CSV table of C-alpha atoms in Angstrom, one decimal:
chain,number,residue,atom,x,y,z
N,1108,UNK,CA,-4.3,0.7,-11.3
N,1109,UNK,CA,-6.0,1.8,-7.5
N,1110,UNK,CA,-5.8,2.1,-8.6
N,1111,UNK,CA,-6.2,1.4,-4.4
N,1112,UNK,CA,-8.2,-0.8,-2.0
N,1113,UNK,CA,-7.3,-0.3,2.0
N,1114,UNK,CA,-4.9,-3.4,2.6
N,1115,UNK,CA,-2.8,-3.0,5.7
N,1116,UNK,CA,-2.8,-3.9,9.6
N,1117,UNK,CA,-6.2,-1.7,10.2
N,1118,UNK,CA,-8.0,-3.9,7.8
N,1119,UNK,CA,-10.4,-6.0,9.6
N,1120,UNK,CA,-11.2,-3.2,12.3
N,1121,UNK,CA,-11.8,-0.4,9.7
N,1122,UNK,CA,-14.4,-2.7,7.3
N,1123,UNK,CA,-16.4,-3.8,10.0
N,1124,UNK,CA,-17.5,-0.3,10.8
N,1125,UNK,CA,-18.5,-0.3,7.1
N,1126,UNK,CA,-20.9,-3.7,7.0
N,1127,UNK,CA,-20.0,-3.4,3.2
N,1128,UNK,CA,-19.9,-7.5,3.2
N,1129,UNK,CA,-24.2,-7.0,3.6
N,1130,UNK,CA,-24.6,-5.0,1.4
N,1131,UNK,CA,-22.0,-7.0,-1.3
N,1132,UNK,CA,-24.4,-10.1,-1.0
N,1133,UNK,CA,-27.3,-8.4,-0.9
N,1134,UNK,CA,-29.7,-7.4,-3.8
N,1135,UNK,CA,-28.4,-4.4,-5.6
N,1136,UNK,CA,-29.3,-1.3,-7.3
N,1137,UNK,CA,-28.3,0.2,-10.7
N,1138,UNK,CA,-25.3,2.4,-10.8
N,1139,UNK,CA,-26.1,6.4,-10.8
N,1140,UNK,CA,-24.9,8.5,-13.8
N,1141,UNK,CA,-23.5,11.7,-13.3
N,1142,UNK,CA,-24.3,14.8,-15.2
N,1143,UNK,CA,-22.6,17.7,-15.8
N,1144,UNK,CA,-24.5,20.6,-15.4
N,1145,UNK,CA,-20.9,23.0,-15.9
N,1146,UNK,CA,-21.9,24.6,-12.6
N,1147,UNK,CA,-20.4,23.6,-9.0
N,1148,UNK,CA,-22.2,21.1,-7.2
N,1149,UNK,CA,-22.8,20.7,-3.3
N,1150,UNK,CA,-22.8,17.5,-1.4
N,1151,UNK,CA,-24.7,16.2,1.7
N,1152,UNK,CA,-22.3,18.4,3.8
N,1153,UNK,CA,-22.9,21.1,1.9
N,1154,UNK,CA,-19.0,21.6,0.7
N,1155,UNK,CA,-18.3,22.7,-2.7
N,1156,UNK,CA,-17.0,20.8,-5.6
N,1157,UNK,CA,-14.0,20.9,-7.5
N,1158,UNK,CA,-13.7,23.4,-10.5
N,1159,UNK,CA,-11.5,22.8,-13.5
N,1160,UNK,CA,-9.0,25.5,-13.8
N,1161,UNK,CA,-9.8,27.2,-17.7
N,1162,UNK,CA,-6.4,25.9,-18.8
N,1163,UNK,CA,-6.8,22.2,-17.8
N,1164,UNK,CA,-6.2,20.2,-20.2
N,1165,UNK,CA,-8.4,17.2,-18.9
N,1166,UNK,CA,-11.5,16.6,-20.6
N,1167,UNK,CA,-14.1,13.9,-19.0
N,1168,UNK,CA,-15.2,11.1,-21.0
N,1169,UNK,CA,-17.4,10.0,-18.6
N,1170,UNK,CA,-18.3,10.7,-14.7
N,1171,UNK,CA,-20.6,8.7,-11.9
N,1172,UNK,CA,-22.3,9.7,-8.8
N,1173,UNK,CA,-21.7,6.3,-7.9
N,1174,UNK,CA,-20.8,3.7,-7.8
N,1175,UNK,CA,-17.1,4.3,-7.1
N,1176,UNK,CA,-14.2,3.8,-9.8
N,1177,UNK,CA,-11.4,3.0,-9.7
N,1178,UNK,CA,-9.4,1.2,-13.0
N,1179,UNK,CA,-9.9,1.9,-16.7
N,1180,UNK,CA,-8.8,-0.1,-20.0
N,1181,UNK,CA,-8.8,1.7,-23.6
N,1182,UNK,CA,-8.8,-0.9,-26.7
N,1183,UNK,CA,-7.2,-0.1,-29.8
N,1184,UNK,CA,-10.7,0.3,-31.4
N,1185,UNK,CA,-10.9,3.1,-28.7
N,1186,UNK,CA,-13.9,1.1,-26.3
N,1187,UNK,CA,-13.7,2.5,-22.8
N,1188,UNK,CA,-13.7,-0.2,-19.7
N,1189,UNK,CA,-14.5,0.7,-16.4
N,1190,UNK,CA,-13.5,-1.4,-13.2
N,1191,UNK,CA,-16.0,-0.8,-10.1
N,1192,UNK,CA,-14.9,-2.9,-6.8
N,1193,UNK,CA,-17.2,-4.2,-4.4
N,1194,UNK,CA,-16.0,-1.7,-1.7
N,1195,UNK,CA,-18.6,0.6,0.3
N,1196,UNK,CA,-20.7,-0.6,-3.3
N,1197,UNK,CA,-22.3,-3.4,-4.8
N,1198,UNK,CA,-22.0,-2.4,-8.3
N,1199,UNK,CA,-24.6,-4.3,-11.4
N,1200,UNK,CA,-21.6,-3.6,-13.3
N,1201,UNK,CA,-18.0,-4.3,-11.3
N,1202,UNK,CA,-16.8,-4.6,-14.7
N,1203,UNK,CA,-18.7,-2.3,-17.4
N,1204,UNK,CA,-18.0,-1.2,-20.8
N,1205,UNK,CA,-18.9,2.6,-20.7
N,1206,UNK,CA,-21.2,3.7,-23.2
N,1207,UNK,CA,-22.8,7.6,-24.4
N,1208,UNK,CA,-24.0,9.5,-21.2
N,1209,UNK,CA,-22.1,7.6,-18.4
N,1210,UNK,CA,-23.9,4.2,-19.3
N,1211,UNK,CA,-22.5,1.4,-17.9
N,1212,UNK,CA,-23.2,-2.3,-19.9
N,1213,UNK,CA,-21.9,-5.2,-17.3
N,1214,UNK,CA,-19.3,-6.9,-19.2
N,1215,UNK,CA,-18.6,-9.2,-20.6
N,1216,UNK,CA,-22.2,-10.1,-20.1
N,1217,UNK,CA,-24.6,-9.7,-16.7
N,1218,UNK,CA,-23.9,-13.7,-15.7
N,1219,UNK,CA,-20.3,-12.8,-15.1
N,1220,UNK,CA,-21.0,-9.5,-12.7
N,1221,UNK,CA,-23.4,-11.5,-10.4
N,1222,UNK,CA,-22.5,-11.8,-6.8
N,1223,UNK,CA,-24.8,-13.2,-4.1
N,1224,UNK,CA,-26.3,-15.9,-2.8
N,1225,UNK,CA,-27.4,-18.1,-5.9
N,1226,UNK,CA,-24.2,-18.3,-7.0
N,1227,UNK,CA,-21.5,-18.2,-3.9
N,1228,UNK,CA,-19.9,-22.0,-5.4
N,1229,UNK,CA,-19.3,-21.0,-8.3
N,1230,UNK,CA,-16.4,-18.6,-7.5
N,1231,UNK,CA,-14.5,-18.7,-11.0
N,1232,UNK,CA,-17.3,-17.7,-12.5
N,1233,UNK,CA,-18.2,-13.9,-11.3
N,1234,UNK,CA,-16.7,-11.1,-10.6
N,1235,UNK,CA,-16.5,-10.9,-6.4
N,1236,UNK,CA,-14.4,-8.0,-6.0
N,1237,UNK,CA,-12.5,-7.4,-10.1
N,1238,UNK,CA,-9.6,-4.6,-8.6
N,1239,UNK,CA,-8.2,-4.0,-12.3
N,1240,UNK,CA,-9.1,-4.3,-16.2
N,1241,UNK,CA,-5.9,-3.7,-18.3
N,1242,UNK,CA,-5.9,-3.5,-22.3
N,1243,UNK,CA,-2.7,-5.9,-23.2
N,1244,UNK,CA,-0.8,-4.7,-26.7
N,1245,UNK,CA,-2.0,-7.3,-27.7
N,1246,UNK,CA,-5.7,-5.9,-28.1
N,1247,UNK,CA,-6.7,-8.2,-25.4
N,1248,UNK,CA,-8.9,-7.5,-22.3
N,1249,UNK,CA,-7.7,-8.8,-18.7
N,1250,UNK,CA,-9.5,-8.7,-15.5
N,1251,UNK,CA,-8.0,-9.3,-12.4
N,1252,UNK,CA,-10.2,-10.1,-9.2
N,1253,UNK,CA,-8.5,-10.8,-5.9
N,1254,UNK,CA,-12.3,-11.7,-4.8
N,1255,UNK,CA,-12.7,-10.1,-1.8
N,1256,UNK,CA,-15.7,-8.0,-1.2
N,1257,UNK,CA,-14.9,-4.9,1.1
N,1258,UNK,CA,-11.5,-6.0,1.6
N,1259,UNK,CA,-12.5,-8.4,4.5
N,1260,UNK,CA,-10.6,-11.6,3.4
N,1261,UNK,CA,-10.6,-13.6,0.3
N,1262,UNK,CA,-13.5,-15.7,-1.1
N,1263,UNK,CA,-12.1,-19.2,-1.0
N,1264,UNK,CA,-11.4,-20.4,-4.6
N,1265,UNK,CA,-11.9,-16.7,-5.7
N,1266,UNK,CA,-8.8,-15.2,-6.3
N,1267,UNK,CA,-7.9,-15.2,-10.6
N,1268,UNK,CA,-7.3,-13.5,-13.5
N,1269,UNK,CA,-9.6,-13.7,-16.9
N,1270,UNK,CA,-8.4,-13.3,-20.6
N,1271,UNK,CA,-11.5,-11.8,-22.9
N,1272,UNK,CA,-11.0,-11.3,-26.2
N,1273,UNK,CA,-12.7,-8.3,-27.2
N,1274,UNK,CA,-14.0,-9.1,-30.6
N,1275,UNK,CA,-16.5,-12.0,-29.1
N,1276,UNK,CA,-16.8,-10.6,-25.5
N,1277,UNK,CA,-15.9,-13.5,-24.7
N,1278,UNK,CA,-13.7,-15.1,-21.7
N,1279,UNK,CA,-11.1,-17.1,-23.4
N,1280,UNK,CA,-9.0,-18.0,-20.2
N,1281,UNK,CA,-9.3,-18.3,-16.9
N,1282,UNK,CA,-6.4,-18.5,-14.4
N,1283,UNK,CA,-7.2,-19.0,-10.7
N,1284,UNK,CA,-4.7,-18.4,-7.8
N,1285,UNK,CA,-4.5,-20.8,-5.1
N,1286,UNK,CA,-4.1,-19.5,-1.2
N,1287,UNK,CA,-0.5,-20.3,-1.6
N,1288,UNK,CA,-0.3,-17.4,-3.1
N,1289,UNK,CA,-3.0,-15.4,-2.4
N,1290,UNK,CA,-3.8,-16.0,0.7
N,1291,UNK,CA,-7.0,-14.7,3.0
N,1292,UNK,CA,-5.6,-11.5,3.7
N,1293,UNK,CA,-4.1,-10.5,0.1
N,1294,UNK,CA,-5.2,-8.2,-1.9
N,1295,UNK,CA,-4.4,-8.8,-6.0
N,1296,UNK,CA,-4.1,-5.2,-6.8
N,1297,UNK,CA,-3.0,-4.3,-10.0
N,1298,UNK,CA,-1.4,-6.3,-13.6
N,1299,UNK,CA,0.6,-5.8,-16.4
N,1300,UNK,CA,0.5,-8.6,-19.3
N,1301,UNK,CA,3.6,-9.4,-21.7
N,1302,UNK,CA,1.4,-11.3,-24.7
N,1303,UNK,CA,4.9,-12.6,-26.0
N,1304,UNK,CA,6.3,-13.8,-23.2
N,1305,UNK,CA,3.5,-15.3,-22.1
N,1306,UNK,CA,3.6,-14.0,-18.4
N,1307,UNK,CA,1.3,-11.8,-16.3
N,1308,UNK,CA,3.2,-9.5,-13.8
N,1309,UNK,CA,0.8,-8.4,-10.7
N,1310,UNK,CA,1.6,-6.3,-7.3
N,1311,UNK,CA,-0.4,-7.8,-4.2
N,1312,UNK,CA,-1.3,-5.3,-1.9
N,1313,UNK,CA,-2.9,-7.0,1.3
N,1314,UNK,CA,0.8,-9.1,2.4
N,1315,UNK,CA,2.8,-7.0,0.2
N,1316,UNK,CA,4.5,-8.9,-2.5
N,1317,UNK,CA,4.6,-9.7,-6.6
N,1318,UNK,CA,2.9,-12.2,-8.0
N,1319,UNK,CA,3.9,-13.8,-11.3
N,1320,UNK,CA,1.8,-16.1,-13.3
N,1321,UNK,CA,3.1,-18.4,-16.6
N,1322,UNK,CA,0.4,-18.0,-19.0
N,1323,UNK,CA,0.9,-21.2,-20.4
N,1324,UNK,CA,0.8,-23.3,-18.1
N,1325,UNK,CA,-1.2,-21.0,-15.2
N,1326,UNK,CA,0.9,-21.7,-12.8
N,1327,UNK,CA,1.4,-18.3,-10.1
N,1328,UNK,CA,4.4,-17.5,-7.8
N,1329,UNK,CA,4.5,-15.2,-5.0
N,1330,UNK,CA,7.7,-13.3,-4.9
N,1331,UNK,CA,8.9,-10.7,-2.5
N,1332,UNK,CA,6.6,-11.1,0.4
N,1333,UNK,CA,7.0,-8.6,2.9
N,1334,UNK,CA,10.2,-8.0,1.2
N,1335,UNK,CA,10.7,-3.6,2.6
N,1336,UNK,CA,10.2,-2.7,-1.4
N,1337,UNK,CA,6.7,-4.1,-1.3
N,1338,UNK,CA,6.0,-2.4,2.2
N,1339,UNK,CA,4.6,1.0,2.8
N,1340,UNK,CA,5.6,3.6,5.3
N,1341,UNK,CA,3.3,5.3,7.9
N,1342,UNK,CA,6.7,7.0,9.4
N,1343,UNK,CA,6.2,9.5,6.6
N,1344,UNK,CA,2.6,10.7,7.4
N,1345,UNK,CA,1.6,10.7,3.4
N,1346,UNK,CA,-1.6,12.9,3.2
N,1347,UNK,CA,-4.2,13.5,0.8
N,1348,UNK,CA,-6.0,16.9,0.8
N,1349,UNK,CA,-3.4,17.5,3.5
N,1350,UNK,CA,-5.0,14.9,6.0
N,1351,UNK,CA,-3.6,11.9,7.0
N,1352,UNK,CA,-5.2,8.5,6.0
N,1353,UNK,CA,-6.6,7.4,9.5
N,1354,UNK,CA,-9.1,4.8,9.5
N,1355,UNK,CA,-11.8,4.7,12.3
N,1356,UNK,CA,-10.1,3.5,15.1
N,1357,UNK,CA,-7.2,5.8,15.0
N,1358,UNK,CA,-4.5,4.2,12.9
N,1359,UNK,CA,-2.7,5.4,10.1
N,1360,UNK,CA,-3.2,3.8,7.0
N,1361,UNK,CA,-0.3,1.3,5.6
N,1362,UNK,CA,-0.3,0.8,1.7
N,1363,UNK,CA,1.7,-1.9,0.7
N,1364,UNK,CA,3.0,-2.9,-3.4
N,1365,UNK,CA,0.3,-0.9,-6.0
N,1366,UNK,CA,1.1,0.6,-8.6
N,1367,UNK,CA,3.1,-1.3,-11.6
N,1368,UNK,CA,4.1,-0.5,-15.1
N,1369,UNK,CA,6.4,-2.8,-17.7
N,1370,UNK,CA,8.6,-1.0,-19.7
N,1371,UNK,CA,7.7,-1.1,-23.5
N,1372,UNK,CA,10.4,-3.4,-24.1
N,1373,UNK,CA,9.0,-5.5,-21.8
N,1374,UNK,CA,12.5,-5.9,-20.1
N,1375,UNK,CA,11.7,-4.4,-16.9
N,1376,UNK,CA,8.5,-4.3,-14.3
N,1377,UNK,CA,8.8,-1.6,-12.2
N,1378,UNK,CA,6.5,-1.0,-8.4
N,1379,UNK,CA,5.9,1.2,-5.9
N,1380,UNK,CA,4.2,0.9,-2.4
N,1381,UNK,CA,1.7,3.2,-1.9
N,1382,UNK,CA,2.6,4.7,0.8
N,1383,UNK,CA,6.1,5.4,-0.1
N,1384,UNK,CA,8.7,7.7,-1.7
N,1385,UNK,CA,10.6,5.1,-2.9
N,1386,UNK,CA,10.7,4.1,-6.8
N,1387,UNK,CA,11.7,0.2,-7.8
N,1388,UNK,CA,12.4,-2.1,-10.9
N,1389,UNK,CA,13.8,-5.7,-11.9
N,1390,UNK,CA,14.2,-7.4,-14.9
N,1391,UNK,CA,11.4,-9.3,-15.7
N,1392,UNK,CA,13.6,-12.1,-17.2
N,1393,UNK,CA,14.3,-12.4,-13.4
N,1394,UNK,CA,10.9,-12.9,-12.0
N,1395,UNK,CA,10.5,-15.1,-15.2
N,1396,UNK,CA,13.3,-17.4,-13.6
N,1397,UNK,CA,12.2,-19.8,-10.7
N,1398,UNK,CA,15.5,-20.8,-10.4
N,1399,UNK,CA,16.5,-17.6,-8.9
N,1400,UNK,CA,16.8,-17.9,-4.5
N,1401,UNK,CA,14.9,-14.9,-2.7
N,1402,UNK,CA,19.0,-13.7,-2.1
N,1403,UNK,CA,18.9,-13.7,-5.5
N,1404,UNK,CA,16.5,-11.8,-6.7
N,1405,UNK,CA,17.0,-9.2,-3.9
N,1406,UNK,CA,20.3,-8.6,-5.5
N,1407,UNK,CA,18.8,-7.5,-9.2
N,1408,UNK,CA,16.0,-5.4,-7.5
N,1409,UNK,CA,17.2,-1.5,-8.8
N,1410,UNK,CA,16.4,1.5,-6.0
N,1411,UNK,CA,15.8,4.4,-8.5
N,1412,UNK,CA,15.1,7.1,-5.6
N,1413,UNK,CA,12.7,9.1,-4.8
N,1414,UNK,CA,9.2,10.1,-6.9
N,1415,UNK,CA,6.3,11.5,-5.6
N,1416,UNK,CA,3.5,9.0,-3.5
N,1417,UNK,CA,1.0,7.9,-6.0
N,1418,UNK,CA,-1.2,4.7,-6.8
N,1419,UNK,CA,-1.3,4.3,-10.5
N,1420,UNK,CA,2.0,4.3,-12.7
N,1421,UNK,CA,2.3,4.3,-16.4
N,1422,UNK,CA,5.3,4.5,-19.2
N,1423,UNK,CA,5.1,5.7,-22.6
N,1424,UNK,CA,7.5,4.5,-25.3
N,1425,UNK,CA,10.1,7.3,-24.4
N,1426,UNK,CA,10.2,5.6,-20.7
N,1427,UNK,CA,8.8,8.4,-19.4
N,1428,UNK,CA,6.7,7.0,-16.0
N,1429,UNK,CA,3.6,9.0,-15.2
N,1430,UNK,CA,2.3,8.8,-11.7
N,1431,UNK,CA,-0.7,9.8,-9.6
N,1432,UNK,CA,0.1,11.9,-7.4
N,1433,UNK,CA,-3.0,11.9,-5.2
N,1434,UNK,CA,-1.2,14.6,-2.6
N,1435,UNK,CA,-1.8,17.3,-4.7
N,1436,UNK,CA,-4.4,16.7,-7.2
N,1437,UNK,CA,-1.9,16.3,-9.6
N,1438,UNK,CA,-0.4,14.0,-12.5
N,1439,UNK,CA,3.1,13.9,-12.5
N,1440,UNK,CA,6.0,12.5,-14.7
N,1441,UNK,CA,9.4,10.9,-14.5
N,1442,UNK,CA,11.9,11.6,-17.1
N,1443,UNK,CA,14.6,8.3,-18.1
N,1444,UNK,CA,17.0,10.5,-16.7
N,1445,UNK,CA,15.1,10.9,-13.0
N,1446,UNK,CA,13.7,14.5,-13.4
N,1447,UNK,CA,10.0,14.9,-11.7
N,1448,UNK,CA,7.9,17.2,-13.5
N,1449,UNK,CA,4.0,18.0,-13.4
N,1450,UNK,CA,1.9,17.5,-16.3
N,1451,UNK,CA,-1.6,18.5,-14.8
N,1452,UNK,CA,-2.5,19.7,-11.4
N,1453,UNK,CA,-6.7,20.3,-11.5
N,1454,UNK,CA,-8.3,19.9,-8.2
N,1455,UNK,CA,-11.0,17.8,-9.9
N,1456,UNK,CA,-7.9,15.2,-9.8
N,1457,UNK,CA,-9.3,13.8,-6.2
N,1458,UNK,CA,-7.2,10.4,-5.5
N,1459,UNK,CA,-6.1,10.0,-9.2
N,1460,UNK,CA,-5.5,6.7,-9.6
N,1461,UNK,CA,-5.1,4.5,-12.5
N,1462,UNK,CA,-3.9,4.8,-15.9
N,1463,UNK,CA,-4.4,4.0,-19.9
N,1464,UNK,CA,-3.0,5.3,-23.3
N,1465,UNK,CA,-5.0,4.8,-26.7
N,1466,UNK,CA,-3.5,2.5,-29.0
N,1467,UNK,CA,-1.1,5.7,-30.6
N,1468,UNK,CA,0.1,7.1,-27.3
N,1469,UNK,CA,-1.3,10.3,-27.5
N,1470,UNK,CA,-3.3,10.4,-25.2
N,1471,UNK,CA,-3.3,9.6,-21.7
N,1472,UNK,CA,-6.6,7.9,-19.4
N,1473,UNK,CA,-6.5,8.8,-15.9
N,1474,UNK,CA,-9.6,8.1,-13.4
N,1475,UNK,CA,-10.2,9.6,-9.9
N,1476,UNK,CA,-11.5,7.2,-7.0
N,1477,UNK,CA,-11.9,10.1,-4.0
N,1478,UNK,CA,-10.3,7.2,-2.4
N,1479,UNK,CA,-9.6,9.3,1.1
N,1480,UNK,CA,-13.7,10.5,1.2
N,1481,UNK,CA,-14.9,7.4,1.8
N,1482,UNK,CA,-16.0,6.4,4.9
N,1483,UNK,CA,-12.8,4.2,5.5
N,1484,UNK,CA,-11.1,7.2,5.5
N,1485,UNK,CA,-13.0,9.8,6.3
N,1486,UNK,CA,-14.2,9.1,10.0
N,1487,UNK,CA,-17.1,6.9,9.2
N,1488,UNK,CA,-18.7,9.2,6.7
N,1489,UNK,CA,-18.3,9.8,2.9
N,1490,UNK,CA,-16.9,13.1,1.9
N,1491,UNK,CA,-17.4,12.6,-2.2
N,1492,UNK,CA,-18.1,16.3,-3.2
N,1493,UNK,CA,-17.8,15.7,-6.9
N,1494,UNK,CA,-18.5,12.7,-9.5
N,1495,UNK,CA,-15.7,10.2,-9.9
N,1496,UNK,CA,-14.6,10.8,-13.5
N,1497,UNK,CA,-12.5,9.4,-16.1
N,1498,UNK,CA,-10.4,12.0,-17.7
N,1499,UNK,CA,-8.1,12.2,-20.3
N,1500,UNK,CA,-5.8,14.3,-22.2
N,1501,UNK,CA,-3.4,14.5,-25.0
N,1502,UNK,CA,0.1,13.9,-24.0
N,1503,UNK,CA,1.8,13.8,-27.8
N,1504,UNK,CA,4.2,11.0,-28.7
């Protein structure tokens, strides 16, 4: 789920050219709307946008100038959620159930996506920086908020994960992580929730590592730390629109543990690193056991070669994995048996990054995030040519 923020080594140096931590606690401004006029729009620079090829099969369900999305959640009742991180933004609605023409309702209420001043000791109780929402099969809503704003460092007492229960809109459990686990310069990234089980299963992006949290009791583990499956690779010069991800001050962009997806069974959690070729999984009944050594649970981690780079991953019931394959604008799809094939390739697919089904399967949620056109990445200045959408598209069953 994206989804991607900009952990890595260039941290610190590339969000201080952005000032975004101002502007986070500042007052803020309503989120812009897109509109889609059918004709190609022009930004600031004058560049064209994206066109949808006529046989895509991508139809939007909703687009925004700004601010800038990244995660999505589809309930079985078929409401839309929308996750908006406190990036180069300062959303109204970081968390926002999306409504007819693009609207954007804070959820689960307004209270709950406040971030300034007035309410800065009272960390458990906003949204600082919410990085993914995530639909369980269960039916239920979960937020996760590694709580810091522009990816300078996390708000102490921030970091946590909320349960809502859809049918009240309201939060019905809270789960802070302590800096054990994630620490100042993490970066919760991304969950997956096993209702029966009882655990939460989350990639941490900022050290590079898994975190695992017992939903009965609340307590988290951090597993894997800097472990080379949770680590990207700048030796491989990953691009996106065939540049490389270069932050301000010259160096190349590292990616660390993103994208997640639990097998239907539940049996296995599998991850990539962003910046990376390299496909993983373990048994969850392994990261369920804290009686396993590191040595240990090295030993059951599974190396399933090579897939395309991409942010957000997804199975379906036949264990097919769909990734985001931001390199070429493209959505592609691992077969149980290790074949790569493209499902969609639509230039409008800038930086696709995170995924949903409906409650049937058949179709498949995708967002785009423009992730490399912003100013992190783009020399200083934003390059956003086009809305950021969310797409979907029926995918069968």
């Amino acid at each position: 789920m994206l989804h991607t923020p900009f952990p890595g080594p260039a941290r610190a140096a590339v969000l201080l050219v952005l000032g975004c931590l101002g502007a986070c606690s500042g007052p803020s401004s309503g989120p812009t709307a897109g509109t889609d006029s059918g004709a190609p729009s022009t930004d600031s620079l004058g560049t064209s946008a994206p066109v949808a090829p006529a046989n895509s099969p991508l139809q939007v369900v909703a687009q925004f100038r700004e601010p800038q999305i990244v995660g999505v959640a589809v309930l079985p009742d078929g409401r839309v959620f929308g996750d908006f991180p406190r990036w180069d933004n300062n959303p109204v609605a970081p968390i926002a159930e999306i409504g007819p023409g693009n609207t954007l309702k804070p959820y689960p209420d307004a209270e709950w996506c406040k971030w300034d001043e007035t309410v800065r000791n009272e960390p458990q109780k906003h949204w600082i920086c919410p990085q993914s929402v995530y639909a369980d099969p269960a039916g239920m809503l979960w937020v996760l908020d590694p709580a810091s704003p522009g990816i300078k460092g996390t708000v102490p007492g921030g970091p946590k994960l909320v349960k809502i229960d859809p049918a009240t809109n309201q939060v019905v459990q809270k789960i802070a992580v302590p800096a054990s686990v994630a620490p100042t310069k993490s970066y919760l990234n991304d969950v997956r929730v096993d209702p029966e089980a009882q655990y939460a299963y989350i990639t941490e992006s900022g050290i590079g590592s898994l975190v695992v949290i017992d939903l009965k009791t609340g307590k988290s583990r951090q597993l894997l730390a800097r472990h080379k499956s949770m680590l990207g690779d700048t030796t491989l010069n990953i691009k996106a629109d065939g540049k490389l991800l270069v932050d301000p001050t010259g160096k190349q962009g590292q990616f660390n543990a993103d994208g997640i997806a639990l097998s239907h069974d539940r049996q296995y959690l599998y991850w990539k690193p962003l910046t990376s070729y390299a496909l993983y999984r373990i048994k969850t009944e392994a990261l369920r056991n804290p009686a396993l050594t590191e040595a240990q649970l090295v030993a059951q981690i599974e190396d399933l070669g090579k897939v395309p780079a991409c942010d957000g991953m997804i199975l379906d019931a036949q264990n097919n994995l769909y990734l985001t394959a931001f390199e070429d604008h493209s959505i592609k799809r691992r077969t149980p048996a290790g074949k790569i094939e493209t499902v969609v390739q639509d230039p409008r697919l800038e930086w696709p990054d995170t995924f949903a089904f409906s409650a049937d399967g058949r179709t498949l949620y995708v967002t785009n995030s423009a992730i490399h056109k912003t100013p992190t990445w783009s020399q200083g200045v934003g390059q956003q040519d086009q809305p950021y959408h969310i797409f979907k598209m029926a995918v069968g069953k």
